[in-house]
Structures are given as structure tokens and as C-alpha cells.
């Protein structure tokens, strides 16, 4: 599914794995995992980690675990669990029998916490949240010991058991590791391991009244599962000493944590908190809104899974964070769809064109290629008649020199059809073109002529009589600025702006398309190209049988727009 990097260009993670296997570390084995928290939908940043971990599994022929770190039941539910599994499978990966949940280990985690208390390495603290923050200190000043830090072991065990039985109120106590309140790394200043939460868990129900903190559960679950290389994004680098401390003091199997740069893309937010704000604030239709950077949103928009994998492979893994260009990702989408997507014709801003010398009532079923890049995709037939719809932008009365589309007296080829020449123009009272009157060369069917003459312009079209009128949802970037996390300057009316003010008001423009009849046969979610316009797919939510709603996946590059810009024409 992914090409194995050459030995000369292997990234630092693969180099480290190769070295560990050569030296016999972990018995020469490799086992990685993807550990999502089921508190939201996966996004393109997660896709990089998925491709890395599962790609390593494919490359080395080793298992990859999918483990849900479900330690925060207030924000987690089965919907997120199901969506995450569906997204990973859609991306082309599978965990086989290796599906795990942190909640599977709640009993063992508690036993290990008890073991640390017995060693004098953990204690129950009854400072409130504000006091704990004050005692913690800052990056410039050391913290100070809690007055509960030196409680006797037996008292700590008794209090921890009361926490477990639900006999203590939320916020009244936490279990903390006893490390060093003066440690330069704030994560090592007696971090919390358990807190009281009397909430329902989507898997364990109401069994537990305390839940483990992520930093406590994560490394232990890696150890329980026999993970050898725990791959994390860079924000976990300062958590690694704590990861190591827990494992060393419990004497358990000790995976190697390695950090790499997360995927950041301009014009995009990837913070789960902000994505949740977009959903709950109804700025988007939901987690799978085609404008969202979620995997489900991209799937609904028609983005091929292969383009995501190739994009992640292209940017690779590095030690330093960088922001990647959304346009680069869009190029990967175009390249993939150019090879795989079928073609159809559709007109978005129609003007009627009447072929005045066309035989009355004649319907000519012409052959059309489904994909010029793939002969195996075959052909379809499209009705060609004497009254057609063409794009309004494809006609100009005062055509510039390099114009190769419709103009009075200029012969052009109608794709798969005939050579056609516009002779007259009809307009309404406001001077707007309402109809083009043209003639055709009946010997030019399929673009061939007895005299072998060629024309440079090729126009797409649909038969007016046979056109299927559909809704088109034209999506653009959700944000109008490169870094939507930056708060804009205050407005003149004195309103305090937020990052939400960076939303692009034109991120969704609803329109319509008059399409050839065969669009009704396109599977929902399968992207295809409306020739010369862009790639679209039938929406999985709003489409109905016989009435598809088409989502714009990505526009084509407009060659004429580039020429016009170069000539200073706008």
C-alpha cells in the first residue's frame, strides 16, 4: 500500500527501529500501536500517525494494535469508537485481532497504583484544584510539597479505596505520584494518577468512580500489550520522563517512546477542542461536514483514501513541526482522481445553443470515454441533440486572440460530438445572451473530418432535453486566512473577535448543475470529474434516488485563467 523507503532515505524512526532490531532489543521484534481517545472524530493529523504506525506494520510484517485510550468518560462515547474504526479501515488499514481498550486494564492499572502507594511512590492529596496549581510552581520557580505528601502508606491505601468505592466527592481528592516538586520538568512535579469522577463509562458502566489520568494509563497499556516502539507527536516529548518513571518503578516491560512532528496544514484547525466548537456551534453540519479536516468529512467530500496516504508519505516524519500547504494536499487529490475517476459532463451556468441545421427530432447517442487514463473503465453513450446547454463562460462576443472556445464564426469541437460554429446571438432586454444559434458539420462526428482539419477548442455540453438538474454544493476552504488560530484585530464597532471570525463566509456556495443522464448511475461517495470543471461526488447524506446532490471535491486547474492573468485580464 505504501512504498518502502530506500535504505539511503529512511527517516529517523525507521533508522532507530532498524538499529534496535539489529542489536536484538525487544528480542528483535517490532510492535506499534495507534492509540486514539474516543472523544471526537479522526482528522488528517491522525491520518499521518495511522499511516506511520500501520505502514510500519506492513513494511516489517508485524502486528499493529488499535487501542482506545478511553480514560475520560465525560467526553467519550460509542459513536466516536465506531467512527474511528470505520475511518481506519477506509484508509486501507486493519488491526486484525489486536483491538484493545484502556478500560480493559482498569483493574490492573488500579493494582499497579496500589503497588506504587505501597512503595511510598504515590499518595492521596486533598488539596483543591486551585491549591494544587499554586503548589505546583512555574517553569521559573520550584513547586512546594503538599501537606498530605508524607501520609503513611496505610492511610493512603485506605483513602484510595474510599475513592474507588465512590465514598469521596469529585474534586475532593486525587492520587498523585511522589516524584519531585522541584523538578525542572513540570510533568514530574507529583502528577495526578487518578481523580474522582462519578460518571457513566460507555464500556464499564458505573463500575468505577475513579478514572486514570492519560499519562498514567498510556504507558502502562503500552507495556501490558508488549508494544516495543511507542510513537508519539512532539508535544509528548516532555511527558517521556514520566512515561519512563512509571515503567521503571514498576519494573515492567519498557517500550521506547519516540516523538515525531505532527501534521499541520494551513487554512485548517486540528485542535479537537476547536473542531468540537465548530460542531456544537453549528458552524458546520457536523463532524462529517465536507469542509471539516476529519477523515469522515474528506471521505464524504470524495477525497480518495490513496491521496491521503500518498500525502502523508510525501511529507514523511521529521523532528521539527512545520505547516504544510493545503494546496499541496489538493494536488495529491487531483493526481489520484485524474488516474482513477470517471468523467461526466455537466453545465453549471447554462446558456442554450440551438443547432439550426440539425435534423428535427434526431437523438444521436455518441460514445464517451469514461477515463482517458484507464482504458479498462470503458465507455458510455451520451445523447446529442439539436438543442444543447453550454457554459455561459465558454462564449465571448469579443474574443481575445488566444480564445479557443465559442465565438461568432469560430469553429470548435463539441466533445465526443461534432464541429460546431456559432453564427448568431440572441439577447434579452438587458443585453444578456439567452441563446446561441449555430450550425454543425455532420461529417465531423467524434472529431473526425474528411479533410482532416483540426480545431483547437473543445467544449463540454449536455442535451437540454435529457439534462438532469441537480444541486451542487461548491465547497471552498473553511477558513479565509492561512493561520485560523490567530485572533484577528478588533473591529471598528469594538466587538472582541475570536478565531471563529476567520471562518470563510463563502466556504459553501450552493448552486446547480445540468448533467448528462449517466450521473444517476454514479455510486454515492465515488468522486468523478465534471469535465473541465472539477471533481464531484454524490453526497452520502443529502442525495436521494434519482436526485443526487453533488459535493465539490476539488476544482481543476483553470488553464485559461492562468493565460488571462498573465495577459492582465483579471
PDB file of C-alpha atoms in Angstrom, residues 68-343:
ATOM      1  CA  UNK A  68      -8.734   3.270  22.552  1.00  0.00           C
ATOM      2  CA  UNK A  69      -7.410   5.328  25.465  1.00  0.00           C
ATOM      3  CA  UNK A  70     -10.870   5.643  26.997  1.00  0.00           C
ATOM      4  CA  UNK A  71      -9.980   7.173  30.348  1.00  0.00           C
ATOM      5  CA  UNK A  72     -12.179  10.275  30.180  1.00  0.00           C
ATOM      6  CA  UNK A  73     -15.798   9.058  30.058  1.00  0.00           C
ATOM      7  CA  UNK A  74     -17.286  12.546  30.241  1.00  0.00           C
ATOM      8  CA  UNK A  75     -16.221  13.221  26.642  1.00  0.00           C
ATOM      9  CA  UNK A  76     -16.234   9.722  25.156  1.00  0.00           C
ATOM     10  CA  UNK A  77     -18.934   7.587  23.557  1.00  0.00           C
ATOM     11  CA  UNK A  78     -19.518   4.629  21.258  1.00  0.00           C
ATOM     12  CA  UNK A  79     -20.200   6.886  18.249  1.00  0.00           C
ATOM     13  CA  UNK A  80     -16.577   8.015  18.298  1.00  0.00           C
ATOM     14  CA  UNK A  81     -15.324   4.440  18.728  1.00  0.00           C
ATOM     15  CA  UNK A  82     -17.313   3.290  15.698  1.00  0.00           C
ATOM     16  CA  UNK A  83     -16.295   6.245  13.535  1.00  0.00           C
ATOM     17  CA  UNK A  84     -12.599   5.778  14.332  1.00  0.00           C
ATOM     18  CA  UNK A  85     -12.687   2.123  13.331  1.00  0.00           C
ATOM     19  CA  UNK A  86     -14.551   2.939  10.111  1.00  0.00           C
ATOM     20  CA  UNK A  87     -12.070   5.677   9.228  1.00  0.00           C
ATOM     21  CA  UNK A  88      -9.012   3.487   9.747  1.00  0.00           C
ATOM     22  CA  UNK A  89     -10.479   0.727   7.602  1.00  0.00           C
ATOM     23  CA  UNK A  90     -11.384   3.244   4.888  1.00  0.00           C
ATOM     24  CA  UNK A  91      -7.798   4.496   4.884  1.00  0.00           C
ATOM     25  CA  UNK A  92      -6.811   0.962   3.976  1.00  0.00           C
ATOM     26  CA  UNK A  93      -5.564  -0.484   7.263  1.00  0.00           C
ATOM     27  CA  UNK A  94      -6.699  -3.177   9.685  1.00  0.00           C
ATOM     28  CA  UNK A  95      -5.659  -4.241  13.180  1.00  0.00           C
ATOM     29  CA  UNK A  96      -6.939  -7.811  12.876  1.00  0.00           C
ATOM     30  CA  UNK A  97      -7.370  -9.352  16.318  1.00  0.00           C
ATOM     31  CA  UNK A  98      -5.448  -6.573  18.068  1.00  0.00           C
ATOM     32  CA  UNK A  99      -8.262  -4.318  19.242  1.00  0.00           C
ATOM     33  CA  UNK A 100      -7.801  -3.033  22.797  1.00  0.00           C
ATOM     34  CA  UNK A 101      -9.232  -0.504  25.233  1.00  0.00           C
ATOM     35  CA  UNK A 102      -7.518   1.130  28.179  1.00  0.00           C
ATOM     36  CA  UNK A 103     -10.672   0.248  30.110  1.00  0.00           C
ATOM     37  CA  UNK A 104      -9.809  -3.442  29.615  1.00  0.00           C
ATOM     38  CA  UNK A 105      -6.941  -2.743  32.029  1.00  0.00           C
ATOM     39  CA  UNK A 106      -8.727  -0.689  34.697  1.00  0.00           C
ATOM     40  CA  UNK A 107      -8.289  -3.465  37.292  1.00  0.00           C
ATOM     41  CA  UNK A 108      -4.591  -3.919  36.502  1.00  0.00           C
ATOM     42  CA  UNK A 109      -3.979  -0.182  36.465  1.00  0.00           C
ATOM     43  CA  UNK A 110      -5.524   0.111  39.898  1.00  0.00           C
ATOM     44  CA  UNK A 111      -3.389  -2.766  41.191  1.00  0.00           C
ATOM     45  CA  UNK A 112      -0.264  -1.054  39.871  1.00  0.00           C
ATOM     46  CA  UNK A 113      -1.312   2.207  41.511  1.00  0.00           C
ATOM     47  CA  UNK A 114      -1.681   0.346  44.808  1.00  0.00           C
ATOM     48  CA  UNK A 115       1.804  -1.091  44.275  1.00  0.00           C
ATOM     49  CA  UNK A 116       3.262   2.413  43.914  1.00  0.00           C
ATOM     50  CA  UNK A 117       1.459   3.544  47.075  1.00  0.00           C
ATOM     51  CA  UNK A 118       2.931   0.583  48.963  1.00  0.00           C
ATOM     52  CA  UNK A 119       6.396   1.567  47.704  1.00  0.00           C
ATOM     53  CA  UNK A 120       5.866   5.062  49.059  1.00  0.00           C
ATOM     54  CA  UNK A 121       5.816   6.444  45.497  1.00  0.00           C
ATOM     55  CA  UNK A 122       2.201   7.647  45.401  1.00  0.00           C
ATOM     56  CA  UNK A 123      -0.149   9.381  47.808  1.00  0.00           C
ATOM     57  CA  UNK A 124      -3.693  10.715  48.107  1.00  0.00           C
ATOM     58  CA  UNK A 125      -3.787  14.504  48.043  1.00  0.00           C
ATOM     59  CA  UNK A 126      -6.747  16.528  49.290  1.00  0.00           C
ATOM     60  CA  UNK A 127      -5.664  19.950  48.038  1.00  0.00           C
ATOM     61  CA  UNK A 128      -8.301  21.512  45.823  1.00  0.00           C
ATOM     62  CA  UNK A 129      -7.534  22.316  42.182  1.00  0.00           C
ATOM     63  CA  UNK A 130      -6.623  25.939  42.887  1.00  0.00           C
ATOM     64  CA  UNK A 131      -4.269  24.984  45.692  1.00  0.00           C
ATOM     65  CA  UNK A 132      -2.635  22.274  43.600  1.00  0.00           C
ATOM     66  CA  UNK A 133      -1.947  24.785  40.838  1.00  0.00           C
ATOM     67  CA  UNK A 134      -0.427  27.183  43.373  1.00  0.00           C
ATOM     68  CA  UNK A 135       1.743  24.475  44.945  1.00  0.00           C
ATOM     69  CA  UNK A 136       2.946  23.286  41.551  1.00  0.00           C
ATOM     70  CA  UNK A 137       5.089  26.360  40.911  1.00  0.00           C
ATOM     71  CA  UNK A 138       6.051  27.645  37.464  1.00  0.00           C
ATOM     72  CA  UNK A 139       8.732  26.984  34.869  1.00  0.00           C
ATOM     73  CA  UNK A 140      10.772  29.658  36.646  1.00  0.00           C
ATOM     74  CA  UNK A 141      10.157  28.619  40.238  1.00  0.00           C
ATOM     75  CA  UNK A 142      10.001  25.236  42.001  1.00  0.00           C
ATOM     76  CA  UNK A 143       6.829  23.870  43.492  1.00  0.00           C
ATOM     77  CA  UNK A 144       6.354  23.006  47.120  1.00  0.00           C
ATOM     78  CA  UNK A 145       5.286  19.802  48.803  1.00  0.00           C
ATOM     79  CA  UNK A 146       1.649  19.202  49.583  1.00  0.00           C
ATOM     80  CA  UNK A 147       0.893  18.941  53.318  1.00  0.00           C
ATOM     81  CA  UNK A 148      -0.568  15.488  52.502  1.00  0.00           C
ATOM     82  CA  UNK A 149       2.580  14.267  50.718  1.00  0.00           C
ATOM     83  CA  UNK A 150       4.023  12.310  53.644  1.00  0.00           C
ATOM     84  CA  UNK A 151       0.902  10.494  54.747  1.00  0.00           C
ATOM     85  CA  UNK A 152       1.507   6.947  55.990  1.00  0.00           C
ATOM     86  CA  UNK A 153       1.131   4.219  53.379  1.00  0.00           C
ATOM     87  CA  UNK A 154      -1.819   2.582  55.176  1.00  0.00           C
ATOM     88  CA  UNK A 155      -3.743   5.863  55.303  1.00  0.00           C
ATOM     89  CA  UNK A 156      -3.124   6.401  51.567  1.00  0.00           C
ATOM     90  CA  UNK A 157      -4.345   2.904  50.791  1.00  0.00           C
ATOM     91  CA  UNK A 158      -7.489   3.427  52.862  1.00  0.00           C
ATOM     92  CA  UNK A 159      -8.256   6.769  51.182  1.00  0.00           C
ATOM     93  CA  UNK A 160      -7.591   5.349  47.712  1.00  0.00           C
ATOM     94  CA  UNK A 161     -10.018   2.523  48.413  1.00  0.00           C
ATOM     95  CA  UNK A 162     -12.634   5.067  49.548  1.00  0.00           C
ATOM     96  CA  UNK A 163     -12.101   6.967  46.296  1.00  0.00           C
ATOM     97  CA  UNK A 164     -12.640   3.742  44.372  1.00  0.00           C
ATOM     98  CA  UNK A 165     -15.829   2.897  46.283  1.00  0.00           C
ATOM     99  CA  UNK A 166     -17.293   6.319  45.489  1.00  0.00           C
ATOM    100  CA  UNK A 167     -17.194   7.487  49.112  1.00  0.00           C
ATOM    101  CA  UNK A 168     -15.373  10.708  48.278  1.00  0.00           C
ATOM    102  CA  UNK A 169     -16.765  13.663  46.358  1.00  0.00           C
ATOM    103  CA  UNK A 170     -15.495  14.748  42.966  1.00  0.00           C
ATOM    104  CA  UNK A 171     -12.644  17.204  43.364  1.00  0.00           C
ATOM    105  CA  UNK A 172     -12.047  16.260  46.976  1.00  0.00           C
ATOM    106  CA  UNK A 173      -9.014  14.026  46.376  1.00  0.00           C
ATOM    107  CA  UNK A 174      -6.591  12.773  43.735  1.00  0.00           C
ATOM    108  CA  UNK A 175      -3.927  10.096  43.733  1.00  0.00           C
ATOM    109  CA  UNK A 176      -0.543  11.612  42.877  1.00  0.00           C
ATOM    110  CA  UNK A 177       2.830  10.096  42.062  1.00  0.00           C
ATOM    111  CA  UNK A 178       5.535  11.141  44.543  1.00  0.00           C
ATOM    112  CA  UNK A 179       8.452  12.308  42.375  1.00  0.00           C
ATOM    113  CA  UNK A 180       9.976  15.776  42.841  1.00  0.00           C
ATOM    114  CA  UNK A 181       8.151  19.083  43.337  1.00  0.00           C
ATOM    115  CA  UNK A 182      11.316  20.970  42.352  1.00  0.00           C
ATOM    116  CA  UNK A 183      11.856  19.060  39.112  1.00  0.00           C
ATOM    117  CA  UNK A 184      12.571  21.371  36.130  1.00  0.00           C
ATOM    118  CA  UNK A 185      10.005  19.411  34.088  1.00  0.00           C
ATOM    119  CA  UNK A 186       6.568  20.379  35.396  1.00  0.00           C
ATOM    120  CA  UNK A 187       5.164  16.993  34.323  1.00  0.00           C
ATOM    121  CA  UNK A 188       7.354  15.380  37.005  1.00  0.00           C
ATOM    122  CA  UNK A 189       6.051  17.505  39.877  1.00  0.00           C
ATOM    123  CA  UNK A 190       3.912  14.862  41.541  1.00  0.00           C
ATOM    124  CA  UNK A 191       1.485  14.364  38.629  1.00  0.00           C
ATOM    125  CA  UNK A 192      -2.052  13.153  39.208  1.00  0.00           C
ATOM    126  CA  UNK A 193      -2.716   9.471  38.506  1.00  0.00           C
ATOM    127  CA  UNK A 194      -6.402   9.128  39.473  1.00  0.00           C
ATOM    128  CA  UNK A 195      -9.246  11.549  40.004  1.00  0.00           C
ATOM    129  CA  UNK A 196     -12.773  11.004  41.340  1.00  0.00           C
ATOM    130  CA  UNK A 197     -15.361  11.047  38.523  1.00  0.00           C
ATOM    131  CA  UNK A 198     -18.815   9.656  39.221  1.00  0.00           C
ATOM    132  CA  UNK A 199     -19.849   9.373  35.593  1.00  0.00           C
ATOM    133  CA  UNK A 200     -21.040   6.554  33.361  1.00  0.00           C
ATOM    134  CA  UNK A 201     -18.417   4.923  31.149  1.00  0.00           C
ATOM    135  CA  UNK A 202     -19.525   3.742  27.714  1.00  0.00           C
ATOM    136  CA  UNK A 203     -17.897   0.311  28.301  1.00  0.00           C
ATOM    137  CA  UNK A 204     -17.587  -0.246  32.061  1.00  0.00           C
ATOM    138  CA  UNK A 205     -20.863   1.407  33.004  1.00  0.00           C
ATOM    139  CA  UNK A 206     -20.965   2.628  36.624  1.00  0.00           C
ATOM    140  CA  UNK A 207     -18.384   0.180  37.940  1.00  0.00           C
ATOM    141  CA  UNK A 208     -15.763   2.837  38.591  1.00  0.00           C
ATOM    142  CA  UNK A 209     -15.884   6.106  40.499  1.00  0.00           C
ATOM    143  CA  UNK A 210     -12.244   6.923  39.775  1.00  0.00           C
ATOM    144  CA  UNK A 211     -10.568   7.090  36.373  1.00  0.00           C
ATOM    145  CA  UNK A 212      -6.872   7.038  35.474  1.00  0.00           C
ATOM    146  CA  UNK A 213      -5.164  10.072  34.012  1.00  0.00           C
ATOM    147  CA  UNK A 214      -3.918   9.721  30.452  1.00  0.00           C
ATOM    148  CA  UNK A 215      -0.214   9.871  31.370  1.00  0.00           C
ATOM    149  CA  UNK A 216      -0.680   7.097  33.906  1.00  0.00           C
ATOM    150  CA  UNK A 217      -2.726   4.766  31.712  1.00  0.00           C
ATOM    151  CA  UNK A 218      -0.968   5.336  28.395  1.00  0.00           C
ATOM    152  CA  UNK A 219       2.482   3.988  29.167  1.00  0.00           C
ATOM    153  CA  UNK A 220       1.132   1.151  31.304  1.00  0.00           C
ATOM    154  CA  UNK A 221      -1.154  -0.019  28.490  1.00  0.00           C
ATOM    155  CA  UNK A 222       1.778   0.127  26.069  1.00  0.00           C
ATOM    156  CA  UNK A 223       3.640  -2.125  28.490  1.00  0.00           C
ATOM    157  CA  UNK A 224       0.757  -4.562  29.067  1.00  0.00           C
ATOM    158  CA  UNK A 225       0.352  -5.027  25.313  1.00  0.00           C
ATOM    159  CA  UNK A 226       4.042  -5.603  24.634  1.00  0.00           C
ATOM    160  CA  UNK A 227       4.461  -2.516  22.480  1.00  0.00           C
ATOM    161  CA  UNK A 228       8.119  -2.052  21.532  1.00  0.00           C
ATOM    162  CA  UNK A 229       8.114   1.421  19.981  1.00  0.00           C
ATOM    163  CA  UNK A 230       5.568   3.943  21.199  1.00  0.00           C
ATOM    164  CA  UNK A 231       5.388   6.637  18.517  1.00  0.00           C
ATOM    165  CA  UNK A 232       4.002   9.981  19.697  1.00  0.00           C
ATOM    166  CA  UNK A 233       3.849  13.524  18.381  1.00  0.00           C
ATOM    167  CA  UNK A 234       6.278  16.136  19.680  1.00  0.00           C
ATOM    168  CA  UNK A 235       4.023  17.550  22.390  1.00  0.00           C
ATOM    169  CA  UNK A 236       4.604  14.303  24.313  1.00  0.00           C
ATOM    170  CA  UNK A 237       8.384  14.775  24.398  1.00  0.00           C
ATOM    171  CA  UNK A 238       8.226  16.418  27.833  1.00  0.00           C
ATOM    172  CA  UNK A 239       5.966  13.599  29.031  1.00  0.00           C
ATOM    173  CA  UNK A 240       8.539  10.912  28.183  1.00  0.00           C
ATOM    174  CA  UNK A 241      10.424  11.192  31.532  1.00  0.00           C
ATOM    175  CA  UNK A 242       7.133  10.476  33.320  1.00  0.00           C
ATOM    176  CA  UNK A 243       6.353   7.622  30.910  1.00  0.00           C
ATOM    177  CA  UNK A 244       9.755   6.134  31.779  1.00  0.00           C
ATOM    178  CA  UNK A 245       9.461   6.799  35.524  1.00  0.00           C
ATOM    179  CA  UNK A 246       6.232   4.845  35.910  1.00  0.00           C
ATOM    180  CA  UNK A 247       7.552   1.836  33.980  1.00  0.00           C
ATOM    181  CA  UNK A 248      10.934   1.819  35.717  1.00  0.00           C
ATOM    182  CA  UNK A 249       9.416   1.954  39.195  1.00  0.00           C
ATOM    183  CA  UNK A 250       7.026  -0.877  38.429  1.00  0.00           C
ATOM    184  CA  UNK A 251       9.718  -2.967  36.776  1.00  0.00           C
ATOM    185  CA  UNK A 252       7.542  -3.702  33.772  1.00  0.00           C
ATOM    186  CA  UNK A 253       8.322  -4.213  30.071  1.00  0.00           C
ATOM    187  CA  UNK A 254       9.573  -0.824  28.937  1.00  0.00           C
ATOM    188  CA  UNK A 255       8.723   0.338  25.379  1.00  0.00           C
ATOM    189  CA  UNK A 256      10.763   3.049  23.692  1.00  0.00           C
ATOM    190  CA  UNK A 257       8.825   6.274  23.201  1.00  0.00           C
ATOM    191  CA  UNK A 258       9.876   8.215  20.093  1.00  0.00           C
ATOM    192  CA  UNK A 259       8.424  11.598  19.163  1.00  0.00           C
ATOM    193  CA  UNK A 260       7.852  12.990  15.680  1.00  0.00           C
ATOM    194  CA  UNK A 261       6.385  16.196  14.265  1.00  0.00           C
ATOM    195  CA  UNK A 262       2.622  16.311  13.996  1.00  0.00           C
ATOM    196  CA  UNK A 263       0.896  17.177  10.737  1.00  0.00           C
ATOM    197  CA  UNK A 264      -0.147  20.824  10.482  1.00  0.00           C
ATOM    198  CA  UNK A 265      -1.885  22.283   7.418  1.00  0.00           C
ATOM    199  CA  UNK A 266      -2.613  25.929   6.659  1.00  0.00           C
ATOM    200  CA  UNK A 267      -6.193  27.208   6.397  1.00  0.00           C
ATOM    201  CA  UNK A 268      -7.080  24.424   8.862  1.00  0.00           C
ATOM    202  CA  UNK A 269      -7.586  23.861  12.585  1.00  0.00           C
ATOM    203  CA  UNK A 270      -6.822  20.433  14.038  1.00  0.00           C
ATOM    204  CA  UNK A 271      -7.453  21.093  17.711  1.00  0.00           C
ATOM    205  CA  UNK A 272     -10.173  18.706  18.918  1.00  0.00           C
ATOM    206  CA  UNK A 273     -11.477  21.456  21.177  1.00  0.00           C
ATOM    207  CA  UNK A 274     -11.891  23.835  18.239  1.00  0.00           C
ATOM    208  CA  UNK A 275     -13.349  21.178  15.972  1.00  0.00           C
ATOM    209  CA  UNK A 276     -15.892  20.454  18.697  1.00  0.00           C
ATOM    210  CA  UNK A 277     -16.690  24.179  18.869  1.00  0.00           C
ATOM    211  CA  UNK A 278     -17.346  24.194  15.134  1.00  0.00           C
ATOM    212  CA  UNK A 279     -19.732  21.261  15.507  1.00  0.00           C
ATOM    213  CA  UNK A 280     -21.539  22.370  18.659  1.00  0.00           C
ATOM    214  CA  UNK A 281     -21.760  25.977  17.443  1.00  0.00           C
ATOM    215  CA  UNK A 282     -23.348  24.701  14.208  1.00  0.00           C
ATOM    216  CA  UNK A 283     -20.755  26.489  12.089  1.00  0.00           C
ATOM    217  CA  UNK A 284     -20.617  23.234  10.138  1.00  0.00           C
ATOM    218  CA  UNK A 285     -23.096  20.447   9.517  1.00  0.00           C
ATOM    219  CA  UNK A 286     -21.345  18.044  11.861  1.00  0.00           C
ATOM    220  CA  UNK A 287     -18.153  16.047  12.213  1.00  0.00           C
ATOM    221  CA  UNK A 288     -18.528  14.725   8.663  1.00  0.00           C
ATOM    222  CA  UNK A 289     -19.182  18.101   7.045  1.00  0.00           C
ATOM    223  CA  UNK A 290     -17.160  18.056   3.790  1.00  0.00           C
ATOM    224  CA  UNK A 291     -15.356  21.253   4.863  1.00  0.00           C
ATOM    225  CA  UNK A 292     -14.038  19.619   8.026  1.00  0.00           C
ATOM    226  CA  UNK A 293     -10.489  18.196   8.093  1.00  0.00           C
ATOM    227  CA  UNK A 294     -11.893  14.988   9.564  1.00  0.00           C
ATOM    228  CA  UNK A 295     -11.336  11.717   7.766  1.00  0.00           C
ATOM    229  CA  UNK A 296     -15.103  11.203   7.554  1.00  0.00           C
ATOM    230  CA  UNK A 297     -15.528  14.722   6.160  1.00  0.00           C
ATOM    231  CA  UNK A 298     -12.900  14.078   3.488  1.00  0.00           C
ATOM    232  CA  UNK A 299     -14.499  10.737   2.629  1.00  0.00           C
ATOM    233  CA  UNK A 300     -17.912  12.384   2.261  1.00  0.00           C
ATOM    234  CA  UNK A 301     -16.332  15.027   0.049  1.00  0.00           C
ATOM    235  CA  UNK A 302     -14.955  12.360  -2.290  1.00  0.00           C
ATOM    236  CA  UNK A 303     -11.274  12.572  -1.339  1.00  0.00           C
ATOM    237  CA  UNK A 304      -9.633   9.225  -2.215  1.00  0.00           C
ATOM    238  CA  UNK A 305      -8.004   7.376   0.673  1.00  0.00           C
ATOM    239  CA  UNK A 306      -4.945   6.783  -1.532  1.00  0.00           C
ATOM    240  CA  UNK A 307      -4.347  10.536  -1.872  1.00  0.00           C
ATOM    241  CA  UNK A 308      -4.241  10.894   1.929  1.00  0.00           C
ATOM    242  CA  UNK A 309      -1.771   8.022   2.230  1.00  0.00           C
ATOM    243  CA  UNK A 310       0.445   9.439  -0.520  1.00  0.00           C
ATOM    244  CA  UNK A 311       0.361  12.931   1.000  1.00  0.00           C
ATOM    245  CA  UNK A 312       1.408  11.565   4.393  1.00  0.00           C
ATOM    246  CA  UNK A 313       4.150   9.501   2.767  1.00  0.00           C
ATOM    247  CA  UNK A 314       5.377  12.551   0.841  1.00  0.00           C
ATOM    248  CA  UNK A 315       5.742  14.818   3.867  1.00  0.00           C
ATOM    249  CA  UNK A 316       7.362  11.987   5.824  1.00  0.00           C
ATOM    250  CA  UNK A 317       8.307  12.145   9.501  1.00  0.00           C
ATOM    251  CA  UNK A 318      10.607  14.764  10.986  1.00  0.00           C
ATOM    252  CA  UNK A 319      11.702  16.054  14.385  1.00  0.00           C
ATOM    253  CA  UNK A 320      10.510  19.634  13.891  1.00  0.00           C
ATOM    254  CA  UNK A 321       6.972  20.929  13.439  1.00  0.00           C
ATOM    255  CA  UNK A 322       6.126  22.584  10.144  1.00  0.00           C
ATOM    256  CA  UNK A 323       2.983  23.853   8.441  1.00  0.00           C
ATOM    257  CA  UNK A 324       2.210  22.203   5.122  1.00  0.00           C
ATOM    258  CA  UNK A 325       0.382  23.831   2.241  1.00  0.00           C
ATOM    259  CA  UNK A 326      -3.228  22.778   1.783  1.00  0.00           C
ATOM    260  CA  UNK A 327      -2.696  23.335  -1.936  1.00  0.00           C
ATOM    261  CA  UNK A 328      -0.098  20.551  -1.912  1.00  0.00           C
ATOM    262  CA  UNK A 329      -2.643  18.150  -0.473  1.00  0.00           C
ATOM    263  CA  UNK A 330      -5.167  19.255  -3.104  1.00  0.00           C
ATOM    264  CA  UNK A 331      -2.609  18.418  -5.794  1.00  0.00           C
ATOM    265  CA  UNK A 332      -2.334  14.876  -4.434  1.00  0.00           C
ATOM    266  CA  UNK A 333      -6.137  14.627  -4.611  1.00  0.00           C
ATOM    267  CA  UNK A 334      -6.165  15.833  -8.222  1.00  0.00           C
ATOM    268  CA  UNK A 335      -3.363  13.498  -9.241  1.00  0.00           C
ATOM    269  CA  UNK A 336      -5.106  10.488  -7.738  1.00  0.00           C
ATOM    270  CA  UNK A 337      -8.515  11.350  -9.187  1.00  0.00           C
ATOM    271  CA  UNK A 338      -7.034  12.084 -12.606  1.00  0.00           C
ATOM    272  CA  UNK A 339      -5.954   8.442 -12.693  1.00  0.00           C
ATOM    273  CA  UNK A 340      -8.971   6.830 -11.049  1.00  0.00           C
ATOM    274  CA  UNK A 341     -12.080   8.985 -11.512  1.00  0.00           C
ATOM    275  CA  UNK A 342     -14.584   8.577 -14.306  1.00  0.00           C
ATOM    276  CA  UNK A 343     -15.648  11.569 -16.380  1.00  0.00           C
TER     277      UNK A 343
END
